[in-house]
Short mmCIF file of C-alpha atoms in Angstrom, two decimals:
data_model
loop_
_atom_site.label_atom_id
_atom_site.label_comp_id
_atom_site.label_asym_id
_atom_site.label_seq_id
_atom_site.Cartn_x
_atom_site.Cartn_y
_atom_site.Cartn_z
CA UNK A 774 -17.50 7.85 44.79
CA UNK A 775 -16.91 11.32 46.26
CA UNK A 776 -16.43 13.92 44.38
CA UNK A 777 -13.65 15.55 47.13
CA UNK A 778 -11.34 12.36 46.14
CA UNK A 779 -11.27 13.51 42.43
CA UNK A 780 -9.34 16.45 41.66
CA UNK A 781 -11.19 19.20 38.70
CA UNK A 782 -9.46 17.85 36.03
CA UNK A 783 -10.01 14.17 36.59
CA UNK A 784 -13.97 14.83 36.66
CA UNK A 785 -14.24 16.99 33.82
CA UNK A 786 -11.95 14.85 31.73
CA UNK A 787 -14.24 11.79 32.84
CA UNK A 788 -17.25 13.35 31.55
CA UNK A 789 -15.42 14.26 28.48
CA UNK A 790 -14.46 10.81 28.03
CA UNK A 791 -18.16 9.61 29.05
CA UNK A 792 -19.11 11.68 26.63
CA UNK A 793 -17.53 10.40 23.80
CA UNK A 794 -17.72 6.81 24.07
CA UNK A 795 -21.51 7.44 23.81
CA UNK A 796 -21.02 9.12 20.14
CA UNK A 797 -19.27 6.18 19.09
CA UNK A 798 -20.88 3.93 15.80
CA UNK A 799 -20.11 0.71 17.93
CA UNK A 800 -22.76 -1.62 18.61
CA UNK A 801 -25.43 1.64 17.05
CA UNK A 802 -26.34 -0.78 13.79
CA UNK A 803 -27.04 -3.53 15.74
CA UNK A 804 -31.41 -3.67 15.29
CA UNK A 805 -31.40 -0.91 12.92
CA UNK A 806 -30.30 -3.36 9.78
CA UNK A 807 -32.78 -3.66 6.55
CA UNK A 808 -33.40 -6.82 4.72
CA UNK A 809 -30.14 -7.81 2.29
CA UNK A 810 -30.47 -7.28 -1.35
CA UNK A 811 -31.56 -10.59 -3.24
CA UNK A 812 -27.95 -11.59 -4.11
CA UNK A 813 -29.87 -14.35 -6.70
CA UNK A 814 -31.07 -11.60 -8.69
CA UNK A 815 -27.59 -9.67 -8.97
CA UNK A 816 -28.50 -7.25 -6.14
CA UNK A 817 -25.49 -5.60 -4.25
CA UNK A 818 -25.08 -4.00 -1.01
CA UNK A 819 -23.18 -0.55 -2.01
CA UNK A 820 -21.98 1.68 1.37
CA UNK A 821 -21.03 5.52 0.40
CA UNK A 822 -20.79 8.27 2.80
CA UNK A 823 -18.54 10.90 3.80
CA UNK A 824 -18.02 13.19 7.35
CA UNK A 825 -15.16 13.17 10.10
CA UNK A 826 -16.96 9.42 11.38
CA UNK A 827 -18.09 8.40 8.41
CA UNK A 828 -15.37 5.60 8.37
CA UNK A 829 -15.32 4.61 11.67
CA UNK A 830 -19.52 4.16 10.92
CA UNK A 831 -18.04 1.99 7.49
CA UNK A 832 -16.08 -0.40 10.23
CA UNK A 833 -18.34 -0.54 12.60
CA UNK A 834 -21.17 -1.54 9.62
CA UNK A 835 -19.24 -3.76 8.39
CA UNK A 836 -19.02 -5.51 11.59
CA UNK A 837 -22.47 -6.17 12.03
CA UNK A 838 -23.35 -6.26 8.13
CA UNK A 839 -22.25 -9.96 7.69
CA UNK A 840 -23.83 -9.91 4.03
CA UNK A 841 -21.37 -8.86 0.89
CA UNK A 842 -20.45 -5.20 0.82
CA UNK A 843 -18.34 -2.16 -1.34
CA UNK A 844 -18.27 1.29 -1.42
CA UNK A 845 -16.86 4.22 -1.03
CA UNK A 846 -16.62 6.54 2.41
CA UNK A 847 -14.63 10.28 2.14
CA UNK A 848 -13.46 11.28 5.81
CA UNK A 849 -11.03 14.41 6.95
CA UNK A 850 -7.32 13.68 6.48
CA UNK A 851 -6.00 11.88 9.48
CA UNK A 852 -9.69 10.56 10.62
CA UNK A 853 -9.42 7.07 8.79
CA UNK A 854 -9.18 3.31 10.16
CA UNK A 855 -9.22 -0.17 8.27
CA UNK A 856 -11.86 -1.64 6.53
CA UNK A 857 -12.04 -4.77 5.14
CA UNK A 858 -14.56 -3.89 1.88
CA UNK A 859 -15.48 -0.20 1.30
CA UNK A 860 -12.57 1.70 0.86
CA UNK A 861 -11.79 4.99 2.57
CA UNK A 862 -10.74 8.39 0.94
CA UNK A 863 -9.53 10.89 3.07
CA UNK A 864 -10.28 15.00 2.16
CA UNK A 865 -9.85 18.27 3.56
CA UNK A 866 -11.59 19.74 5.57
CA UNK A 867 -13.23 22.33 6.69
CA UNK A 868 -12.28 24.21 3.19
CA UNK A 869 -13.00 21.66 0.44
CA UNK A 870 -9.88 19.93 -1.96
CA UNK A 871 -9.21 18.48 -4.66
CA UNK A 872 -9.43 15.03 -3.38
CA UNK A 873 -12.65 15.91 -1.66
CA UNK A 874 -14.02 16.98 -5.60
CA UNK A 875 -12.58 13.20 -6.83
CA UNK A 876 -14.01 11.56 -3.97
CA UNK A 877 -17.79 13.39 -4.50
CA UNK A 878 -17.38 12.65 -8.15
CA UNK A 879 -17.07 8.55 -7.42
CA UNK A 880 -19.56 8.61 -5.32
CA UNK A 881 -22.37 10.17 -6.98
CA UNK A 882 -21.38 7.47 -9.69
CA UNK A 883 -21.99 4.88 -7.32
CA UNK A 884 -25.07 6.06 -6.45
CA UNK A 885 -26.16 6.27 -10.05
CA UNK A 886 -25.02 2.95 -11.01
CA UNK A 887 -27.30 1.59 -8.22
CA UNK A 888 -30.45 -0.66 -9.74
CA UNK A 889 -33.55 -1.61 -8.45
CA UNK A 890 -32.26 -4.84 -6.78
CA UNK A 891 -29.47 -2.66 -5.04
CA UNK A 892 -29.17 -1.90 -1.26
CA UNK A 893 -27.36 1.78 -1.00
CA UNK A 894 -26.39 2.36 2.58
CA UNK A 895 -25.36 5.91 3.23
CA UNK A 896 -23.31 6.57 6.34
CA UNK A 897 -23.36 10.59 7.06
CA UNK A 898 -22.09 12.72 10.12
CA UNK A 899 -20.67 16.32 10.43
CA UNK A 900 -17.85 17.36 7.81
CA UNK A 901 -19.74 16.22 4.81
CA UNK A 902 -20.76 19.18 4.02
CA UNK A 903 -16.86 20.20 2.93
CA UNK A 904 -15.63 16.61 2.47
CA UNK A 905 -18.54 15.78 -0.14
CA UNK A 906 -17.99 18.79 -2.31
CA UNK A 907 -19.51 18.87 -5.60
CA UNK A 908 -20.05 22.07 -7.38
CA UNK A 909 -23.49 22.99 -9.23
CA UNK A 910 -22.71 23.76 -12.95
CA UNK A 911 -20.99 26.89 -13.71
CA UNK A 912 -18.85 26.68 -10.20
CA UNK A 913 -15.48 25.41 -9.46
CA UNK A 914 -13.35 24.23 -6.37
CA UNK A 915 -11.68 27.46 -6.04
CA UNK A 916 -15.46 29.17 -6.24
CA UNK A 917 -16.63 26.95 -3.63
CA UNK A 918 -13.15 27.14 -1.62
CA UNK A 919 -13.42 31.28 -1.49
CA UNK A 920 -17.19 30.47 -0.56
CA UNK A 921 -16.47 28.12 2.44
CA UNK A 922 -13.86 29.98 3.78
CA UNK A 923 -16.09 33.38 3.55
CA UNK A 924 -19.07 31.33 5.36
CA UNK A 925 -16.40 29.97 8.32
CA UNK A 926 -15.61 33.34 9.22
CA UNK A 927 -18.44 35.32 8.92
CA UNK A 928 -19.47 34.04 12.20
CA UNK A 929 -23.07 32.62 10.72
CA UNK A 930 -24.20 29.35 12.53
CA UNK A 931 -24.17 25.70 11.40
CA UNK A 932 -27.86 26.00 9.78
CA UNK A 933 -26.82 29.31 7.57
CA UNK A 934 -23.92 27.91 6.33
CA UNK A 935 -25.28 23.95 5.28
CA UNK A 936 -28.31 26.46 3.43
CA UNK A 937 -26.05 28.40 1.10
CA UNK A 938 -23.87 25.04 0.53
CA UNK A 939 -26.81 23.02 -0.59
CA UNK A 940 -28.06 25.76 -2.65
CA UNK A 941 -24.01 25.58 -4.58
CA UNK A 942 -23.70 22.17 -4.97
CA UNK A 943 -24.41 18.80 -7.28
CA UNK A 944 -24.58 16.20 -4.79
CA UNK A 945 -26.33 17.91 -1.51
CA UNK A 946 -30.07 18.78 -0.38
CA UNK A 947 -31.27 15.48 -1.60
CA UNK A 948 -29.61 15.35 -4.78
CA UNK A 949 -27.77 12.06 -3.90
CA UNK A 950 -30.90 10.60 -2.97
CA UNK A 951 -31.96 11.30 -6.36
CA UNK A 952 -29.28 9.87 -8.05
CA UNK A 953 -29.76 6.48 -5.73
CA UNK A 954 -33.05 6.10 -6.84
CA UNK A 955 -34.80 3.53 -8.26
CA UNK A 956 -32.45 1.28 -5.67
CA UNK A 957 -33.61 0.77 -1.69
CA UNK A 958 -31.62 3.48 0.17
CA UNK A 959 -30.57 3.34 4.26
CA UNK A 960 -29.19 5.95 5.58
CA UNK A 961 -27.76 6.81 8.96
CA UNK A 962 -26.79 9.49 10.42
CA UNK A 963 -24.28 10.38 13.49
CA UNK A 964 -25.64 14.62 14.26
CA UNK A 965 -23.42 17.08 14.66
CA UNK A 966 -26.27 19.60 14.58
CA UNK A 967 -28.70 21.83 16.93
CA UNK A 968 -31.76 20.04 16.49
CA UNK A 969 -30.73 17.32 15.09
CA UNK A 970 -32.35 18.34 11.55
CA UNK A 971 -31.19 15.04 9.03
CA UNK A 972 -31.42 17.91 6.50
CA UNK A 973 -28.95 19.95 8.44
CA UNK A 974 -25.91 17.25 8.96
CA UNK A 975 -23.65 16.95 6.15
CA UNK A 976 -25.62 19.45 4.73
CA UNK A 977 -28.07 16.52 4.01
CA UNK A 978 -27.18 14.77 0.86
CA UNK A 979 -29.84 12.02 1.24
CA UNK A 980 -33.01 14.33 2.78
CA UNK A 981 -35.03 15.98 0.12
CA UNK A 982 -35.46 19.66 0.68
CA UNK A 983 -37.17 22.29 -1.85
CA UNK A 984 -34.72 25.06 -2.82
CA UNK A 985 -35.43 29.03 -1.60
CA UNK A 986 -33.07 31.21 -3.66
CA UNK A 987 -34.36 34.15 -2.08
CA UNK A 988 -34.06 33.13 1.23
CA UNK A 989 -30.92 31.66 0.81
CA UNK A 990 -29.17 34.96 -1.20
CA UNK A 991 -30.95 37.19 1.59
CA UNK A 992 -29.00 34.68 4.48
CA UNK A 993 -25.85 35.79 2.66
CA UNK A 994 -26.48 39.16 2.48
CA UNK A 995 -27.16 39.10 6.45
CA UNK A 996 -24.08 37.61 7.31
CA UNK A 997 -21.51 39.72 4.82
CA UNK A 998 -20.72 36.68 2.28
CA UNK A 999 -20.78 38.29 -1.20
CA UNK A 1000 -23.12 37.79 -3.87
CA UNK A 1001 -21.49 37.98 -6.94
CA UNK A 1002 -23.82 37.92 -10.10
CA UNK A 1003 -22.68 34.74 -11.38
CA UNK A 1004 -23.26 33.57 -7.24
CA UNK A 1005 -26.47 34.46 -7.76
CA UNK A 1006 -27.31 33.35 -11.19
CA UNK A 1007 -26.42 29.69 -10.11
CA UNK A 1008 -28.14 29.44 -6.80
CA UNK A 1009 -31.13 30.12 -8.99
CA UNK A 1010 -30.73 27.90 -11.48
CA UNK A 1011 -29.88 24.87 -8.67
CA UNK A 1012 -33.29 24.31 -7.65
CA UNK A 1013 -35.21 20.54 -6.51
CA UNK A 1014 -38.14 20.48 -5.82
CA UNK A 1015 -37.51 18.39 -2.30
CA UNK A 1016 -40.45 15.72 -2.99
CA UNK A 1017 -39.59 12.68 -0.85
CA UNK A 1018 -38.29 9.73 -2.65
CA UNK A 1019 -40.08 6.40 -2.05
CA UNK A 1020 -37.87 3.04 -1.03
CA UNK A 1021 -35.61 5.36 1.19
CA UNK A 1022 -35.37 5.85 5.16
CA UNK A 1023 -33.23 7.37 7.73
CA UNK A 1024 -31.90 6.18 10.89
CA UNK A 1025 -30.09 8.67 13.85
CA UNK A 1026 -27.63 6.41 15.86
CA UNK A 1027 -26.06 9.17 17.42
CA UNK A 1028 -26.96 12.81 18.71
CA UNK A 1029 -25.19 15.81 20.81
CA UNK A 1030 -28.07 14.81 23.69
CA UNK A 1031 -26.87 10.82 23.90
CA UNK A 1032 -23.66 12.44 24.50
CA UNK A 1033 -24.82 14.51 27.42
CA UNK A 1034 -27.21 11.97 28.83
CA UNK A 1035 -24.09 9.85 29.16
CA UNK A 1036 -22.13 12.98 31.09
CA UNK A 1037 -25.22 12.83 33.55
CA UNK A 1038 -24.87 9.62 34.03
CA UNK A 1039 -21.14 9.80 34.98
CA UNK A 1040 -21.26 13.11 37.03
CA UNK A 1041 -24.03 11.15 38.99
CA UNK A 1042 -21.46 8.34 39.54
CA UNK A 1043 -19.22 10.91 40.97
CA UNK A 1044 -21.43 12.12 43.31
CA UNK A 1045 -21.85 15.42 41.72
CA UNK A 1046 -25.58 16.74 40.84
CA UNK A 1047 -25.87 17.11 36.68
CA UNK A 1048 -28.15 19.88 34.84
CA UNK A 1049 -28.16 19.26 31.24
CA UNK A 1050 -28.74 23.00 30.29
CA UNK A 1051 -29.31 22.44 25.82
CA UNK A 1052 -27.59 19.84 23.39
CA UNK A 1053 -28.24 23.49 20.96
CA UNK A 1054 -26.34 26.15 22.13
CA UNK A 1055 -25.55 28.55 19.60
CA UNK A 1056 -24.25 32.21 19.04
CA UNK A 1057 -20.77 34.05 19.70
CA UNK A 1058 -18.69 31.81 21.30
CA UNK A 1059 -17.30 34.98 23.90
CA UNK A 1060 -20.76 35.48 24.26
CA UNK A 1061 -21.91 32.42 25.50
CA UNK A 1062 -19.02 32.46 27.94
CA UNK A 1063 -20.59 35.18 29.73
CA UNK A 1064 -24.16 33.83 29.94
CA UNK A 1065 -23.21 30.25 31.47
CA UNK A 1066 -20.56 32.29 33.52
CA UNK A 1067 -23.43 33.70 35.38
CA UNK A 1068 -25.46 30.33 35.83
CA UNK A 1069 -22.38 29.11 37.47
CA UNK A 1070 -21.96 32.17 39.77
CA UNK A 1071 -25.68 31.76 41.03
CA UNK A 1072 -24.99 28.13 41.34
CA UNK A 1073 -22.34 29.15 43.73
CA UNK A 1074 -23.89 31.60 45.86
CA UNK A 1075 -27.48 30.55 45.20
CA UNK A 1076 -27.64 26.91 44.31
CA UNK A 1077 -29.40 27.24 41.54
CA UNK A 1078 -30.45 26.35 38.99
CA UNK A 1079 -28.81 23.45 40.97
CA UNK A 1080 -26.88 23.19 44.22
CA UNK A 1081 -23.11 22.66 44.79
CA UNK A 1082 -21.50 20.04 44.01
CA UNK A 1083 -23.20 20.18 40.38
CA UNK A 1084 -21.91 20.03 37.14
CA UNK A 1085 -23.88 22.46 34.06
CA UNK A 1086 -23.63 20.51 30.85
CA UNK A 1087 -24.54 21.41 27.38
CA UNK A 1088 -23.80 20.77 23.66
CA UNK A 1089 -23.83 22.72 20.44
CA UNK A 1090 -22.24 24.44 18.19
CA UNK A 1091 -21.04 28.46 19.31
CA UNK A 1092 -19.61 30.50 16.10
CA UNK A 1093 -16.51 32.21 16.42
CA UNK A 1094 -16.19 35.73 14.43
CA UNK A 1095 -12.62 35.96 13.12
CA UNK A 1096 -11.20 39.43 13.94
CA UNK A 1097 -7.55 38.33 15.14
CA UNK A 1098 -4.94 36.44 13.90
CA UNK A 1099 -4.30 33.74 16.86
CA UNK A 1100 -4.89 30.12 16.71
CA UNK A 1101 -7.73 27.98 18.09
CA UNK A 1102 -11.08 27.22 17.37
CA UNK A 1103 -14.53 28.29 19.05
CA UNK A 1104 -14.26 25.45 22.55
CA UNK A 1105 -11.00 27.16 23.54
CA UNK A 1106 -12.88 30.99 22.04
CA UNK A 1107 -15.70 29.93 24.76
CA UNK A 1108 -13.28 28.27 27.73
CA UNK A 1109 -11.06 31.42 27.65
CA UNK A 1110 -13.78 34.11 27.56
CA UNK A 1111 -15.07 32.22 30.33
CA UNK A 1112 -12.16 32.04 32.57
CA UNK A 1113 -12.47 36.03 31.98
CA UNK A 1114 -15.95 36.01 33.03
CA UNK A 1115 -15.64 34.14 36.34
CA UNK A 1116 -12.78 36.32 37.35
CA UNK A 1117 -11.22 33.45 38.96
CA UNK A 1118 -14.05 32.26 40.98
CA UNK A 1119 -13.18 30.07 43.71
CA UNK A 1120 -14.26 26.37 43.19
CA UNK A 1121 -15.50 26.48 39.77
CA UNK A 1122 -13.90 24.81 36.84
CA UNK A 1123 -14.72 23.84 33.45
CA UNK A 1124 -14.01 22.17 30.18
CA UNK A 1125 -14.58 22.61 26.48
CA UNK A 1126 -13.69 20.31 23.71
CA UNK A 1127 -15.28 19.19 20.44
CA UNK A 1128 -16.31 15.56 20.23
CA UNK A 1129 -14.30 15.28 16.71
CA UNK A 1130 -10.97 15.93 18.72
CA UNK A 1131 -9.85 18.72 16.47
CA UNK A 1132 -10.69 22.45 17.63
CA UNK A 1133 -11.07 24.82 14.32
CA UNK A 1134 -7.85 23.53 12.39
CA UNK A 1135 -5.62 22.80 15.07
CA UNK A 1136 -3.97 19.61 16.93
CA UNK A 1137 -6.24 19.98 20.07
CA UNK A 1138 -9.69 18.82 20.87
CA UNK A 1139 -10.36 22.07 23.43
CA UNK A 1140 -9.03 22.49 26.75
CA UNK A 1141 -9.64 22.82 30.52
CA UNK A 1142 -9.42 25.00 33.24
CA UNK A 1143 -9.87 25.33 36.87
CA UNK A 1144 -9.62 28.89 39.61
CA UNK A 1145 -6.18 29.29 39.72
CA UNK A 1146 -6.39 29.86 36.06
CA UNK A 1147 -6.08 33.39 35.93
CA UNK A 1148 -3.35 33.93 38.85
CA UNK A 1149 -1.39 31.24 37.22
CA UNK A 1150 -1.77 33.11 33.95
CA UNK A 1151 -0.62 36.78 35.77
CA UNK A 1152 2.47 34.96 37.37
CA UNK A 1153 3.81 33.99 33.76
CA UNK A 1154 2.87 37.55 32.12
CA UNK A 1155 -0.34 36.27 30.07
CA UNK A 1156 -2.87 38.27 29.90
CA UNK A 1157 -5.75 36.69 28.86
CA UNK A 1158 -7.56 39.66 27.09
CA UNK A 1159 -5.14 40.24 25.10
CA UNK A 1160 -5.42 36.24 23.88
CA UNK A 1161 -9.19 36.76 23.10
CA UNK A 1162 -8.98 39.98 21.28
CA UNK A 1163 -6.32 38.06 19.38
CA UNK A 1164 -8.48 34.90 18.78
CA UNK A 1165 -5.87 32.79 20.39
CA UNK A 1166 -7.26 30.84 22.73
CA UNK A 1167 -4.73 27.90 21.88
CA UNK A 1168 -2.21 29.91 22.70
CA UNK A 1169 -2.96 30.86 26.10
CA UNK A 1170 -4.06 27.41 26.99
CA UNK A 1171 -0.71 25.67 25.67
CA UNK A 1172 1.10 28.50 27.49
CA UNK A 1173 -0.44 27.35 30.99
CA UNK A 1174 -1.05 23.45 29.81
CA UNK A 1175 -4.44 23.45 29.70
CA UNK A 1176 -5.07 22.04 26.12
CA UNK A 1177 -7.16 18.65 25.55
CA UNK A 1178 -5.33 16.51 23.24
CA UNK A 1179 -6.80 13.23 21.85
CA UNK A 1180 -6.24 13.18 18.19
CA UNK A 1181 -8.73 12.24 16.15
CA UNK A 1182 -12.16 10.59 18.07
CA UNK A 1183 -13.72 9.40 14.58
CA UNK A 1184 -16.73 10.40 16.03
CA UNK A 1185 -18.87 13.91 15.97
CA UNK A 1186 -21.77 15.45 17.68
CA UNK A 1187 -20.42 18.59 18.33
CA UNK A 1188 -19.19 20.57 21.15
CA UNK A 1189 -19.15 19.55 24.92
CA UNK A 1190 -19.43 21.70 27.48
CA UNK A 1191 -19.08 20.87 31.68
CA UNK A 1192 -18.78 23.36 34.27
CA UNK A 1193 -18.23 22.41 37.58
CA UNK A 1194 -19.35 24.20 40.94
CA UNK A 1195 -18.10 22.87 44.04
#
């Protein structure tokens, strides 16, 4: 297919949408299933998780499961489906609730009531971290709801902020592993994180990891989260000692890269050259922007670091420092300090979306532009600076309908990136 049939939109939505289907749970359990629990000797098959996919990753076990299941799964509000044994909770997210608290509470008795004839399968992707909130003792849910919301605009990446929750809660860093033992444990794990660290996603509930006070009270300190001195008295206290647990294994069935590598394969389709450029892209979102703004200008004048018609992937999670007011998360923070950068280049377009289809808190997944961006922008009296310094990136991309809409994917490995050079 050429590429010149397409218009800018139509192939960066199609990688989106490539993109996507590849982070799906369908069809990922399929050769990754253990041995049943001996059903002769009582043994049960008990499914807990929580994260923005955990329930589509409940369905799509149960599909392949064909054995006896229940459970329990905690997912975002809105980012549910059917199931036809383990039932599904839904929380907030990314500041923890109430019904987040109940949820973590029910499942860490599930895990405990687990025996040694029990199968526990634990289905974990990004948003567990808030969704499976349990404070340490001596903490509450408005502690760790001041705490989360300090961490999510600090600007601190992913890996910072799953640290100082682990070190604050009951149930994370390995602590529901604990609970699950003497009983087999499975887990699986959709990433949402540079790296792909199983300790990192959901803040890893199920991966054993020793606790570092220190480091973790000198990580706050770094990023301007304060240390209170009953903070501080409690991440010492809630130590482990991270020794692995025996009887328990871990399974990735999908990553930021499978996303990408399924882009490539796409943007080949179209005729267009890919360059996967990291599936761990981190930093300032605004300061990203600039960077890949000039790998797309040298692609342009210089074909390289590949030549016209390409397309630059990459994946990741940017961090978005709150100083404004506006609305939007950190795909439309990156797209619109982007747009700035490129200074309406000529053929070059690009989209930004997170694979979860929700952008910070709001009802878009990211958005999209192409070169006539900016002059369209001018022509209705937007100015797009203004918009950044503001944090608003939602609202300058609804104002010129640019926004990405698809409601809830029930998926999540993190942000997508394409720009494409003609």
């Amino acid at each position: 297919m050429s590429p010149t049939t397409l218009s800018d939109r139509d192939i960066l939505l199609g990688l989106f949408d490539a993109a996507l289907a590849a982070a799906l749970p369908e069809g990922k359990f399929r050769d990754r299933l253990p041995a049943p629990p001996d059903e002769s000797k009582g043994g049960r098959t008990i499914v807990i998780g929580a994260g923005k996919a955990s329930a589509r990753m409940a369905r799509a076990f149960e599909e392949e499961w064909g054995h006896p299941c229940e459970g329990l799964i905690v997912t975002r509000y809105g980012h549910g489906c059917e199931t036809q044994h383990i039932e599904i909770v839904e929380a907030a997210h990314p500041v923890p609730d109430q019904a987040g608290l109940d949820a973590a509470r029910r499942i860490l008795e599930l895990a405990r009531s687990a025996g040694p004839n029990d199968l526990v399968v634990c289905l974990m992707s990004g948003g567990a971290s808030s969704l499976l909130t349990l404070p340490a003792e001596g903490l509450t849910l408005a502690d760790k709801q001041a705490l989360n919301a300090a961490l999510l605009k600090s600007g601190a990446p992913i890996g910072v902020m799953n640290r100082v929750r682990k070190s604050v809660s009951a149930i994370k860093g390995g602590r529901l592993a604990a609970a699950i033992a003497p009983a087999r444990a499975v887990t699986y794990l959709i990433s949402d994180v540079p790296g792909d660290d199983p300790a990192a996603i959901g803040s890893g509930p199920t991966v054993p990891e020793a606790s570092d006070p220190e480091a973790v009270l000198g990580l706050m300190r770094t990023w301007g989260i304060e240390v209170t001195q009953k903070l501080e008295k409690i991440i010492r206290a809630n130590t482990v000692s991270g020794d692995p647990i025996p009887g328990q294994e871990v399974h990735m069935i999908a990553t930021p890269m499978m996303a990408l590598k399924a882009a490539e394969a796409k943007a080949r389709g179209f005729g267009i050259t890919p360059l996967i450029l990291g599936d761990a892209i981190e930093g300032e979102a605004r300061e990203a922007a600039i960077v890949f703004a000039g790998i797309a200008n040298c692609a342009k004048e210089h074909g390289l670091p590949a030549a016209a018609p390409c397309v630059l992937l990459s994946g990741g999670e940017t961090t978005v420092t709150v100083r404004g007011k506006g609305r939007g998360g950190r795909s439309v923070e990156f797209l619109l300090a982007l747009a700035i950068a490129l200074k309406g280049r000529q053929g070059i377009s690009a989209v930004s979306c997170d694979t979860d289809g929700v952008d910070g808190t709001e009802d878009n997944a990211g958005a999209w532009f192409d070169s006539s961006i900016l002059e369209e922008a001018a022509a209705r009296g937007v100015k797009p600076d203004a918009y950044l310094a503001n944090n608003d990136g939602y609202s300058f991309f609804a104002a010129l309908d640019r926004l990405v809409v698809t409601g809830p994917t029930l998926t999540n490995v993190n942000d997508f990136r394409a720009i494409l050079v003609r």
